[in-house]
CSV table of C-alpha atoms and ligand atoms in Angstrom, one decimal:
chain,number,residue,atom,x,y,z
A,1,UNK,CA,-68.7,-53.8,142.5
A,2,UNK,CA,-72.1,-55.2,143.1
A,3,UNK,CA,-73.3,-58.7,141.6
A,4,UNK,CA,-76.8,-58.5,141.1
A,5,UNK,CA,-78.7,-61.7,140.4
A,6,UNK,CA,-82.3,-60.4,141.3
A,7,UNK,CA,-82.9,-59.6,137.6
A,8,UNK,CA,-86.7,-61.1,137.9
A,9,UNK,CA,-87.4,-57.9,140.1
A,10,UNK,CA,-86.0,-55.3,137.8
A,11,UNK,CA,-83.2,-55.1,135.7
A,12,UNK,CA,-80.1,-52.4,135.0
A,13,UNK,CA,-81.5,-50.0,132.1
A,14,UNK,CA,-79.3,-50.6,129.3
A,15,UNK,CA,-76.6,-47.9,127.6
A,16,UNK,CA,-79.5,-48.4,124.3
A,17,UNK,CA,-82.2,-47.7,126.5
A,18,UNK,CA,-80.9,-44.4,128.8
A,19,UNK,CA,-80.0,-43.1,125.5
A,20,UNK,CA,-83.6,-43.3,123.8
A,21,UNK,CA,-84.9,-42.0,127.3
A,22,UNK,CA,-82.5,-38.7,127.3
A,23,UNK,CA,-83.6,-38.5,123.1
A,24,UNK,CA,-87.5,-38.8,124.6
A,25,UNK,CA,-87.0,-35.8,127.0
A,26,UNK,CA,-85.7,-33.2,125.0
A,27,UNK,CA,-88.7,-33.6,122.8
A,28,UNK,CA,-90.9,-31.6,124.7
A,29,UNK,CA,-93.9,-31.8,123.4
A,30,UNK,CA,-97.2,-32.6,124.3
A,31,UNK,CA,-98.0,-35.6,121.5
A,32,UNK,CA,-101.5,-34.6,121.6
A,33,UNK,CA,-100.5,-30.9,120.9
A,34,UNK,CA,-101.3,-30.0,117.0
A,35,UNK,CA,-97.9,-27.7,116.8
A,36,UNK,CA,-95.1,-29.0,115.5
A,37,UNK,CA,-93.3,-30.0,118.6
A,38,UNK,CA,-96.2,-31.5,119.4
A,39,UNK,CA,-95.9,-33.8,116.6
A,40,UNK,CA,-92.8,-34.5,116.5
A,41,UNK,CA,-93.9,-35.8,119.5
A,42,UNK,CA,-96.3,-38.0,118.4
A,43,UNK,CA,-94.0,-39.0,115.4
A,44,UNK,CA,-91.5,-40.4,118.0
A,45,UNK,CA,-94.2,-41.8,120.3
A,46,UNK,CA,-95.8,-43.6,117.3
A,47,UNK,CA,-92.7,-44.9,115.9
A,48,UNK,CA,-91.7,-46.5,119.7
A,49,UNK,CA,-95.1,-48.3,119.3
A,50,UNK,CA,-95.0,-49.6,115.8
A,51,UNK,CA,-91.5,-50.5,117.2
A,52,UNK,CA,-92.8,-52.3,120.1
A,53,UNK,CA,-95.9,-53.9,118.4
A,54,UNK,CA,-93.6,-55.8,115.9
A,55,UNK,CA,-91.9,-57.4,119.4
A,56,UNK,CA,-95.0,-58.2,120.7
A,57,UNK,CA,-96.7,-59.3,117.5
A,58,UNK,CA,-99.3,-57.4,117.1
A,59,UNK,CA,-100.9,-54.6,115.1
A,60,UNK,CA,-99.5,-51.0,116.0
A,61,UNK,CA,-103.1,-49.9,117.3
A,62,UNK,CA,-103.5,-52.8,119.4
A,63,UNK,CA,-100.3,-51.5,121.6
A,64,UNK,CA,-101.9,-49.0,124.6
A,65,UNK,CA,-98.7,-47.6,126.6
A,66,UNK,CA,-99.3,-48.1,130.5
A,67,UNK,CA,-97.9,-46.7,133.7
A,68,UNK,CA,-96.9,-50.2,134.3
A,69,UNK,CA,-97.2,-53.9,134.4
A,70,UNK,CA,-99.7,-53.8,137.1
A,71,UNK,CA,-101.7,-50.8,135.2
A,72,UNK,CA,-101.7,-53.4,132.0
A,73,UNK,CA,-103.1,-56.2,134.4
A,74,UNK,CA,-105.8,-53.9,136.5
A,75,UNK,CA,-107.1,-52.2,133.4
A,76,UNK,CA,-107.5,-56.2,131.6
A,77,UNK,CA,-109.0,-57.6,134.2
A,78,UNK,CA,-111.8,-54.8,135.1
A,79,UNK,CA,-112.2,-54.2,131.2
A,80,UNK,CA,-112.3,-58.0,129.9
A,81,UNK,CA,-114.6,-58.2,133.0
A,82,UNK,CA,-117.2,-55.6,132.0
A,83,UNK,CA,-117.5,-56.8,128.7
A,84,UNK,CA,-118.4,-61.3,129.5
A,85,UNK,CA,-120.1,-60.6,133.0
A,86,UNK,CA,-123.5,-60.6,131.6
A,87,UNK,CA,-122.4,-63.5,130.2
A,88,UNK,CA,-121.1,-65.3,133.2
A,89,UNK,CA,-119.9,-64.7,137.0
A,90,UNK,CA,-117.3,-67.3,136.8
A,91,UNK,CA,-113.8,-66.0,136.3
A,92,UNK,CA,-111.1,-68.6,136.6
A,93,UNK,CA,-107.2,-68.1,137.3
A,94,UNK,CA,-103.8,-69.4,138.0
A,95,UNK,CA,-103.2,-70.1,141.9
A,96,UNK,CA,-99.8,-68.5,141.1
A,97,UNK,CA,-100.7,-65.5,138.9
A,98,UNK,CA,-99.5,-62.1,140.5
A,99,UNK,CA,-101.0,-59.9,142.6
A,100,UNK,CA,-101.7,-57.5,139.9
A,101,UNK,CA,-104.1,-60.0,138.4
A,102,UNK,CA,-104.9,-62.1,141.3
A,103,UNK,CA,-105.6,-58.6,143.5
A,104,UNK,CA,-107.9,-57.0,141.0
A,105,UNK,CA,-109.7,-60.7,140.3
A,106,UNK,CA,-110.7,-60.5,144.0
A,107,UNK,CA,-112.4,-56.7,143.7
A,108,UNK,CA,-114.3,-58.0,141.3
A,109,UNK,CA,-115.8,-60.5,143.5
A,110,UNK,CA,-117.9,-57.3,144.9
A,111,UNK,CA,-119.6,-57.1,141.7
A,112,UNK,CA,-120.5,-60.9,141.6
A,113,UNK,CA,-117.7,-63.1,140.3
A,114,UNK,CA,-116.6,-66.2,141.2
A,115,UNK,CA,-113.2,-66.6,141.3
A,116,UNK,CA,-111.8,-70.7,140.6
A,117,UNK,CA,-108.0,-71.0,141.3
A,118,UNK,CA,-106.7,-73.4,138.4
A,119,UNK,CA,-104.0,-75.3,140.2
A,120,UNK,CA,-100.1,-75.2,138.7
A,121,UNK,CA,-98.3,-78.0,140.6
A,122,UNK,CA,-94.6,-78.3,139.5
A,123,UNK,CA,-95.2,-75.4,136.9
A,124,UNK,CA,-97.7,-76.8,135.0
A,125,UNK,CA,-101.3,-75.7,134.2
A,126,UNK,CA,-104.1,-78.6,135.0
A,127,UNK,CA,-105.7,-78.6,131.5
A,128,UNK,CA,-108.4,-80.8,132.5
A,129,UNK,CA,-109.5,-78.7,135.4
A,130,UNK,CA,-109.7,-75.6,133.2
A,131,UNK,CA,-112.0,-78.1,130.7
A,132,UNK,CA,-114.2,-79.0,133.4
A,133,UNK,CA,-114.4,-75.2,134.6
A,134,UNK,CA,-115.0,-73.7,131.5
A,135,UNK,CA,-118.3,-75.9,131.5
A,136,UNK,CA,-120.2,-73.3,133.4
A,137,UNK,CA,-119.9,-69.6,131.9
A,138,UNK,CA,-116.9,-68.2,132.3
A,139,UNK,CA,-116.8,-64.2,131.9
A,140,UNK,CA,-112.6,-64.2,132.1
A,141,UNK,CA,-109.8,-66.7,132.5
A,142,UNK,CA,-106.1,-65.3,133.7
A,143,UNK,CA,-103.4,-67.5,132.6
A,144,UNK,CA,-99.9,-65.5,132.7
A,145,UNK,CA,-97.5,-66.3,130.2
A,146,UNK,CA,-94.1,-67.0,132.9
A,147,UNK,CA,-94.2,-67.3,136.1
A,148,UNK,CA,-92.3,-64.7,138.2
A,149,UNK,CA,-91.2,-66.8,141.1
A,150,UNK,CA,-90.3,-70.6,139.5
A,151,UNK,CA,-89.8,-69.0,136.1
A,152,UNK,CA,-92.7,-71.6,134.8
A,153,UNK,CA,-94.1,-71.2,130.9
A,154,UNK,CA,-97.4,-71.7,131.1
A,155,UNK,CA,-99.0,-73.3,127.9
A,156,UNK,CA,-100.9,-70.7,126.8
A,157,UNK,CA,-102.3,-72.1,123.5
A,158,UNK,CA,-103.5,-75.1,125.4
A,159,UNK,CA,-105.8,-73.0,127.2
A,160,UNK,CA,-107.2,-70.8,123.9
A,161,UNK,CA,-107.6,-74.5,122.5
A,162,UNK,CA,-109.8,-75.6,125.8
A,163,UNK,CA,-111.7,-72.2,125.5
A,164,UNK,CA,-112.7,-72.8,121.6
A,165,UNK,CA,-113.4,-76.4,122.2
A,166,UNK,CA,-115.5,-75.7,125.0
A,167,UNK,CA,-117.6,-73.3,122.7
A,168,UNK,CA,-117.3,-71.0,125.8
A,169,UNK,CA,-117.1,-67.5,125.1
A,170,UNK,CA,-114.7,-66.5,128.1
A,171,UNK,CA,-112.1,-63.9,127.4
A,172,UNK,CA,-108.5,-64.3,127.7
A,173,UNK,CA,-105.8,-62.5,129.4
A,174,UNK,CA,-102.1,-63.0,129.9
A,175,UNK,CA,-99.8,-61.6,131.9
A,176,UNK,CA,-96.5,-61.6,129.9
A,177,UNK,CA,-94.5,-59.1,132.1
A,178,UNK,CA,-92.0,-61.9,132.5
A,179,UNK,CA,-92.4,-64.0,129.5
A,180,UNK,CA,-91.7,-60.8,126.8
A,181,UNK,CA,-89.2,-61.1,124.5
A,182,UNK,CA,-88.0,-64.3,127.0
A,183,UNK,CA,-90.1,-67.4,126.9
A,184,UNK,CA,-89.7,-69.4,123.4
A,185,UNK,CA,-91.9,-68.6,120.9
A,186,UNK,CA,-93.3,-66.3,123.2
A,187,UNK,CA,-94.9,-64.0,119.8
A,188,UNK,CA,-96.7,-67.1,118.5
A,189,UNK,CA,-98.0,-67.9,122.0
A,190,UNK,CA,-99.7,-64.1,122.6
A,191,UNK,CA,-101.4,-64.4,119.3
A,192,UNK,CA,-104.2,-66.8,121.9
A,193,UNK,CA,-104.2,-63.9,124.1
A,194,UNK,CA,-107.4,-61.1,124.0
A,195,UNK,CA,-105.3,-59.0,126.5
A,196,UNK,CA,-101.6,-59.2,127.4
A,197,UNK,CA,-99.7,-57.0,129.8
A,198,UNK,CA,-96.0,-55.8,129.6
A,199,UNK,CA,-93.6,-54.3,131.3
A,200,UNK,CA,-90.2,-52.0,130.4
A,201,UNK,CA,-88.0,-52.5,133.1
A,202,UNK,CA,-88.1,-56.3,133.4
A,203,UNK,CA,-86.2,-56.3,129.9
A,204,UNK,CA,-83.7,-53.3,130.5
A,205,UNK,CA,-86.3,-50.9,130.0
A,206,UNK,CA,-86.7,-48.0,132.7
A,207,UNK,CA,-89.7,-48.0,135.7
A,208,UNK,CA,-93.0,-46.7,135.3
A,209,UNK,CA,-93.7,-47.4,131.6
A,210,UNK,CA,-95.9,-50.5,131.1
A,211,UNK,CA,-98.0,-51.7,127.7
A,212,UNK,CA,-101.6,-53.3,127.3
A,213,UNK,CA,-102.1,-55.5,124.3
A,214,UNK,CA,-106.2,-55.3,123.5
A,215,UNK,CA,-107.5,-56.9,120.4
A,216,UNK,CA,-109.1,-54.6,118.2
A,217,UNK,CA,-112.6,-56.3,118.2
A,218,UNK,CA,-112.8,-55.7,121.9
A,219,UNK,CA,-114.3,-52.6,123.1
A,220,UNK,CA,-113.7,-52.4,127.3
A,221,UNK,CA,-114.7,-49.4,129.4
A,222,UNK,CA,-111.5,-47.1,129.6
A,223,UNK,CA,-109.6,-47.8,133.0
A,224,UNK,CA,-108.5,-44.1,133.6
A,225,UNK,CA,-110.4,-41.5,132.6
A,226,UNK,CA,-109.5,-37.7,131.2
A,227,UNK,CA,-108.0,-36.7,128.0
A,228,UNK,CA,-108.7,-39.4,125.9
A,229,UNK,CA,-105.1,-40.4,125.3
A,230,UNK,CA,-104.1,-44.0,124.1
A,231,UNK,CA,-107.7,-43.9,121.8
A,232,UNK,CA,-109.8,-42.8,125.4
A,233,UNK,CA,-108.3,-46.4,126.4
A,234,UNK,CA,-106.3,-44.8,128.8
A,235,UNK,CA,-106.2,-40.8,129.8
A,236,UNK,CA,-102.7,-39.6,130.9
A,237,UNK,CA,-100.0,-37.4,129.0
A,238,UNK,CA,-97.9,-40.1,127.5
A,239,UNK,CA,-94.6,-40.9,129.2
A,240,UNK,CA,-92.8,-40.4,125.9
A,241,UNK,CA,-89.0,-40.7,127.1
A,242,UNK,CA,-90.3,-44.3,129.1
A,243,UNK,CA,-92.0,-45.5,125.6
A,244,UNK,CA,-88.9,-44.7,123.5
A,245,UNK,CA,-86.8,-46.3,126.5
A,246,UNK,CA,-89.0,-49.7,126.5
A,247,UNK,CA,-88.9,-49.9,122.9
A,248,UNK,CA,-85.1,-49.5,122.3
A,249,UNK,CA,-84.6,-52.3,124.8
A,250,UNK,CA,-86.8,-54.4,123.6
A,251,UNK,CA,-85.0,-54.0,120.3
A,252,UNK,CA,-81.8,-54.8,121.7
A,253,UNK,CA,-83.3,-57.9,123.3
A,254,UNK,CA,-82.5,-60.4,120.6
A,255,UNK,CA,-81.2,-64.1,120.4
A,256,UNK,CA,-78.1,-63.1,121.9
A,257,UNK,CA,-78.8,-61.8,125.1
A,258,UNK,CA,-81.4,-65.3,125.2
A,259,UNK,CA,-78.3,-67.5,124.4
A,260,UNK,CA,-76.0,-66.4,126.7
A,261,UNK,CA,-78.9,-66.2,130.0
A,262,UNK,CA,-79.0,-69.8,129.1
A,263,UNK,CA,-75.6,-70.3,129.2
A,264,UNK,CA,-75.4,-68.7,131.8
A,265,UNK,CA,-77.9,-70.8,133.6
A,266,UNK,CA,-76.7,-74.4,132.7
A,267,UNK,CA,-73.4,-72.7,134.3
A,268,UNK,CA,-74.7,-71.9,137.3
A,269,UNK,CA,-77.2,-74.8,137.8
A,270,UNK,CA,-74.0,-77.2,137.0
A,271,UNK,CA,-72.7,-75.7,139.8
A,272,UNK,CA,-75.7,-76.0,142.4
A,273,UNK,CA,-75.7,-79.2,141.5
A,274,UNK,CA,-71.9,-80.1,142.7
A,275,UNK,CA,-73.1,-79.3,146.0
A,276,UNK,CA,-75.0,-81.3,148.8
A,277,UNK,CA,-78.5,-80.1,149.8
A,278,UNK,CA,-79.5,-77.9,147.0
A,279,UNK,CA,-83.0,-78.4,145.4
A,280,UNK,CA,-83.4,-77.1,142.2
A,281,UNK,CA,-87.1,-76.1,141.6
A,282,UNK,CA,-87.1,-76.6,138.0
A,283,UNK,CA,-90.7,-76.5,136.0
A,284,UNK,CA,-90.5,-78.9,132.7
A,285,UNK,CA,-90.8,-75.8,131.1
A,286,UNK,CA,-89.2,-72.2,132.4
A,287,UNK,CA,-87.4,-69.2,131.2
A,288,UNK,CA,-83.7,-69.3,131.6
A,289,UNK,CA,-83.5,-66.4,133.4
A,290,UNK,CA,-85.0,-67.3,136.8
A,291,UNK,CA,-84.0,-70.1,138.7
A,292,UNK,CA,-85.4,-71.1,141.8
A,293,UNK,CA,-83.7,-73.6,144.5
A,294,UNK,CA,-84.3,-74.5,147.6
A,295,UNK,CA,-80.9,-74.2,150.0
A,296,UNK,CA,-81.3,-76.7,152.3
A,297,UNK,CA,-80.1,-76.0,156.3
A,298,UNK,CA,-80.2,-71.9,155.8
A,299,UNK,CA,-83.3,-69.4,156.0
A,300,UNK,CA,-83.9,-67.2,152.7
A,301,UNK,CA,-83.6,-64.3,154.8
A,302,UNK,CA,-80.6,-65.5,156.7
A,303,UNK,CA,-79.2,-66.2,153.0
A,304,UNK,CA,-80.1,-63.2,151.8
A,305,UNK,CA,-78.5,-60.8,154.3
A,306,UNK,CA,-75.1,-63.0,154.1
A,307,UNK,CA,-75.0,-62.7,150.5
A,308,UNK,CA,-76.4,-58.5,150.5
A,309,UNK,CA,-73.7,-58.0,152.9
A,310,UNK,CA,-70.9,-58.9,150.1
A,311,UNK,CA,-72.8,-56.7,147.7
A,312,UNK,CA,-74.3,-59.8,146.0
A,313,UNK,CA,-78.1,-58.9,145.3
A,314,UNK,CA,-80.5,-62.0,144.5
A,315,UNK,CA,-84.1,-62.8,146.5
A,316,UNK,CA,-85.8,-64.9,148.5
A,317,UNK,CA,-89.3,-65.5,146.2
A,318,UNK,CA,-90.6,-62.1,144.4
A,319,UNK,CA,-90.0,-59.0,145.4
A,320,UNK,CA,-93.7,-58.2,145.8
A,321,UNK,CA,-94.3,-61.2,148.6
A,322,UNK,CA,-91.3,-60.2,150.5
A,323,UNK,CA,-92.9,-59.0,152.9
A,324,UNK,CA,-95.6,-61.4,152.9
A,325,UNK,CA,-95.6,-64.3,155.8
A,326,UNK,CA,-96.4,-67.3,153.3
A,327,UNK,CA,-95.3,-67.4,149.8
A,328,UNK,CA,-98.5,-69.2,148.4
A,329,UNK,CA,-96.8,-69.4,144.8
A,330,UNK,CA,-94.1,-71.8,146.0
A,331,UNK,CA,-96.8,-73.4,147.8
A,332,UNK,CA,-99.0,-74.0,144.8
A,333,UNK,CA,-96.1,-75.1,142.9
A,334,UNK,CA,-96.0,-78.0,145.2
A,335,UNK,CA,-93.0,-77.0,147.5
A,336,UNK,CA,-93.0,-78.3,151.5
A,337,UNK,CA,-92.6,-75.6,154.0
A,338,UNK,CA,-88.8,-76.1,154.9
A,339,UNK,CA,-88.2,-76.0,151.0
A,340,UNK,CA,-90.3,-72.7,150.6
A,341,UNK,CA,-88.4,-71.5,153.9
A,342,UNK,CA,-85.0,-72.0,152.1
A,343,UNK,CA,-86.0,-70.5,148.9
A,344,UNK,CA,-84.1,-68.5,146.7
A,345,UNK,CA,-84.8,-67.0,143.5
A,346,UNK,CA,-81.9,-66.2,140.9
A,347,UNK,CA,-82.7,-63.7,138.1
A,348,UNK,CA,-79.7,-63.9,135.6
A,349,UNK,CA,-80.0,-61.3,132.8
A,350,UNK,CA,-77.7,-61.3,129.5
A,351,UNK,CA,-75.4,-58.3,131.4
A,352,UNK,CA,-74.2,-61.0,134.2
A,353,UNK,CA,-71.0,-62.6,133.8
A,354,UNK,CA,-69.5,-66.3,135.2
A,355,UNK,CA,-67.0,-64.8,137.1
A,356,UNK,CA,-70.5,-63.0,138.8
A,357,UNK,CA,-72.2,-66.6,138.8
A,358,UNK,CA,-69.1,-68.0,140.3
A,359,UNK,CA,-69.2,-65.3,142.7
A,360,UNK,CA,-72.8,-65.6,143.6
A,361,UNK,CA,-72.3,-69.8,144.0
A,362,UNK,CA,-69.0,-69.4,146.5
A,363,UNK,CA,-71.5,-66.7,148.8
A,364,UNK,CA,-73.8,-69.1,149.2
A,365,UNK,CA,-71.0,-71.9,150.0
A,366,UNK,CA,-70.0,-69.7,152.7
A,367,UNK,CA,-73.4,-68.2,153.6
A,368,UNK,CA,-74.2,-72.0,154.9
A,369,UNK,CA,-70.9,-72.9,156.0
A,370,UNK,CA,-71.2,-70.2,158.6
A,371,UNK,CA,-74.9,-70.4,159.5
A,372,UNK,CA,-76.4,-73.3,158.5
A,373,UNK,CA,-78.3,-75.0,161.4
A,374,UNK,CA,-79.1,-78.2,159.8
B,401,PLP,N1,-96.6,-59.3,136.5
B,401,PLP,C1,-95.5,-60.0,136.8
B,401,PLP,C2,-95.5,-61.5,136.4
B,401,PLP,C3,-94.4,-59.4,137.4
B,401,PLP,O1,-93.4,-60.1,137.7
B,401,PLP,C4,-94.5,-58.0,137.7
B,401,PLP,C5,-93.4,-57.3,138.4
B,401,PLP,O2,-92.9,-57.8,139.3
B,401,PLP,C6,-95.7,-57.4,137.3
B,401,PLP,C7,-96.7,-58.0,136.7
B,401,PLP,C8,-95.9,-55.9,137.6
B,401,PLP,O3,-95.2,-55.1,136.7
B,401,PLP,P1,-94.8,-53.6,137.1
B,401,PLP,O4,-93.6,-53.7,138.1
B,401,PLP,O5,-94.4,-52.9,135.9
B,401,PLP,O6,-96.0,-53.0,137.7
């Protein structure tokens, strides 16, 4: 039986979830056909927004579905941008934000913005850098709301407080993919957000259906263009099954699952810290679910194969700078190269159990036991 630990690059669909995905598909119909099946349809696609809106905490028609996570950040940044860059070219943004933000920050750069990297060393945003930025027009500032790799919360109200006191009239977007329905008080924290992106399958959702959160005073260009679904926001025949999936998992995602993650947690970081050699890269504030630590004497890769070999599944940063040569989020977060070079990052989810943490501890034992080199 596999023990999978890498719960920060997608989770196991829950039994709640696969069954409001099988409901979705047998209703056939197009929601933007006017025959009944087509509204029945729409009923159910309406009713997994409302649904979802309520987790999120906002209104019902502020709740755009998406293809994805990345598809919520693209369409935020380009959007958010269109509407402020008349106002001004500078658009400021985490040094550790994901590529879905950071990548479409750096198109934009075509079209005349200046991007300012606000620093997060040891997890934490530099407030008075963002104070002295905002000084000088600022069309869009990216602040997620948990960081993928360290599992940082980022203080998000802070940053709506600098933007008000600074009288600046920048536009805010967060990137809650990981922070929804996990980070505490994560609901009062999105109400500072203009934009906010989401995504199903990091909470036991399925793939490929995402959500954008736009304030209803805001009026962006539409990203993708066609039918006028979503309100023209966004063209596409809705994936109805992948709505009705994210919202019964969201549903499902309540203070039990968030208890037992963190009991899971204190489990396994008591454990980490029994043995000799084991930096824990803990941010003053983080999400319970992802851990990151630093095994000292044994390459993440090296790790990673020992452990994949015994059907125990964790990774070495994020699954989307895998394959990159330098992890610059570990970097920013102040980690020295052999301590990036050992990394590990452990995504528990509330389906794990302690005889799987005490699995996943022993493999690493071993793992370094065997071919350590330090
Ligand atoms: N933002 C963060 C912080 C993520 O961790 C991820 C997924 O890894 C995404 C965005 C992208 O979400 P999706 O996989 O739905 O495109």
């Amino acid at each position: 039986m596999a023990v999978y630990f890498d719960n920060a690059a997608t989770t196991i669909p829950s039994e709640g979830a696969v069954a409001a995905f099988n409901k979705g598909l047998l209703l056939y119909g197009n929601p933007s056909s006017p025959h009944s099946a087509g509204a029945e349809a729409r009923r159910a696609l309406e009713a997994a927004r409302k649904s979802l809106a309520l987790q999120v905490g906002c209104k019902s028609e502020e709740l755009y579905f998406t293809a994805s996570g990345t598809e919520a950040n693209n369409s935020a940044v380009y959007g958010l941008w269109e509407l402020r860059k008349r106002y001004g070219k500078r658009v400021l943004l985490t040094d550790s934000e994901h590529p879905s933000v950071k990548e479409p920050c750096r198109r934009l750069e075509k079209d005349g913005a200046e991007l300012v990297y606000v620093p997060t060393p040891g997890g934490k945003l530099d407030m008075d850098f963002i104070k002295e930025a905002l000084k000088t027009p600022t069309a869009l500032i990216c602040v997620m709301l948990a960081n993928n790799e360290t599992g940082a919360v980022y203080d998000i109200k802070a940053v709506r407080d600098a933007i008000t006191k600074s009288g600046s009239r920048a536009l805010f977007h967060c990137d809650a993919v990981q922070g929804f329905m996990k980070a505490e008080g994560y609901k009062q924290l999105l109400r500072n957000a203009d934009t906010a992106a989401f995504s199903a399958h990091k909470i036991h959702g399925v793939r490929g259906i995402g959500a954008l959160m736009l304030r209803s005073n805001l009026h962006p260009p539409a990203f993708i263009l066609g039918g006028g679904q979503e309100k023209g926001i966004r063209s596409g025949t809705e994936n109805l099954a992948g709505a009705m999936a994210f919202a019964a998992a969201a549903e499902e995602y309540g203070k039990a699952q968030t208890e037992k993650v963190k009991a899971l947690r204190e489990h396994i970081e008591n454990r980490l810290r029994a043995l000799p050699d084991v930096d824990l890269n803990l941010p003053e504030k983080h999400l319970s679910g992802i851990l990151s630590i630093s095994l000292r004497g044994i390459k993440s890769e090296t790790a990673l194969n020992c452990l994949s070999a015994e059907g125990i599944y964790i990774s070495a940063s994020s699954a989307c700078s895998s394959g990159q040569a330098e992890n610059s989020v570990l970097a920013a977060y102040g980690l020295d190269k052999s301590a990036r070079e050992s990394a590990l990052r452990i995504g528990i989810s509330p389906m794990n159990t302690v005889e799987e943490a005490d699995a996943l501890i022993d493999a690493l034992v071993r793992a370094r036991a065997r071919y350590g080199r330090i």
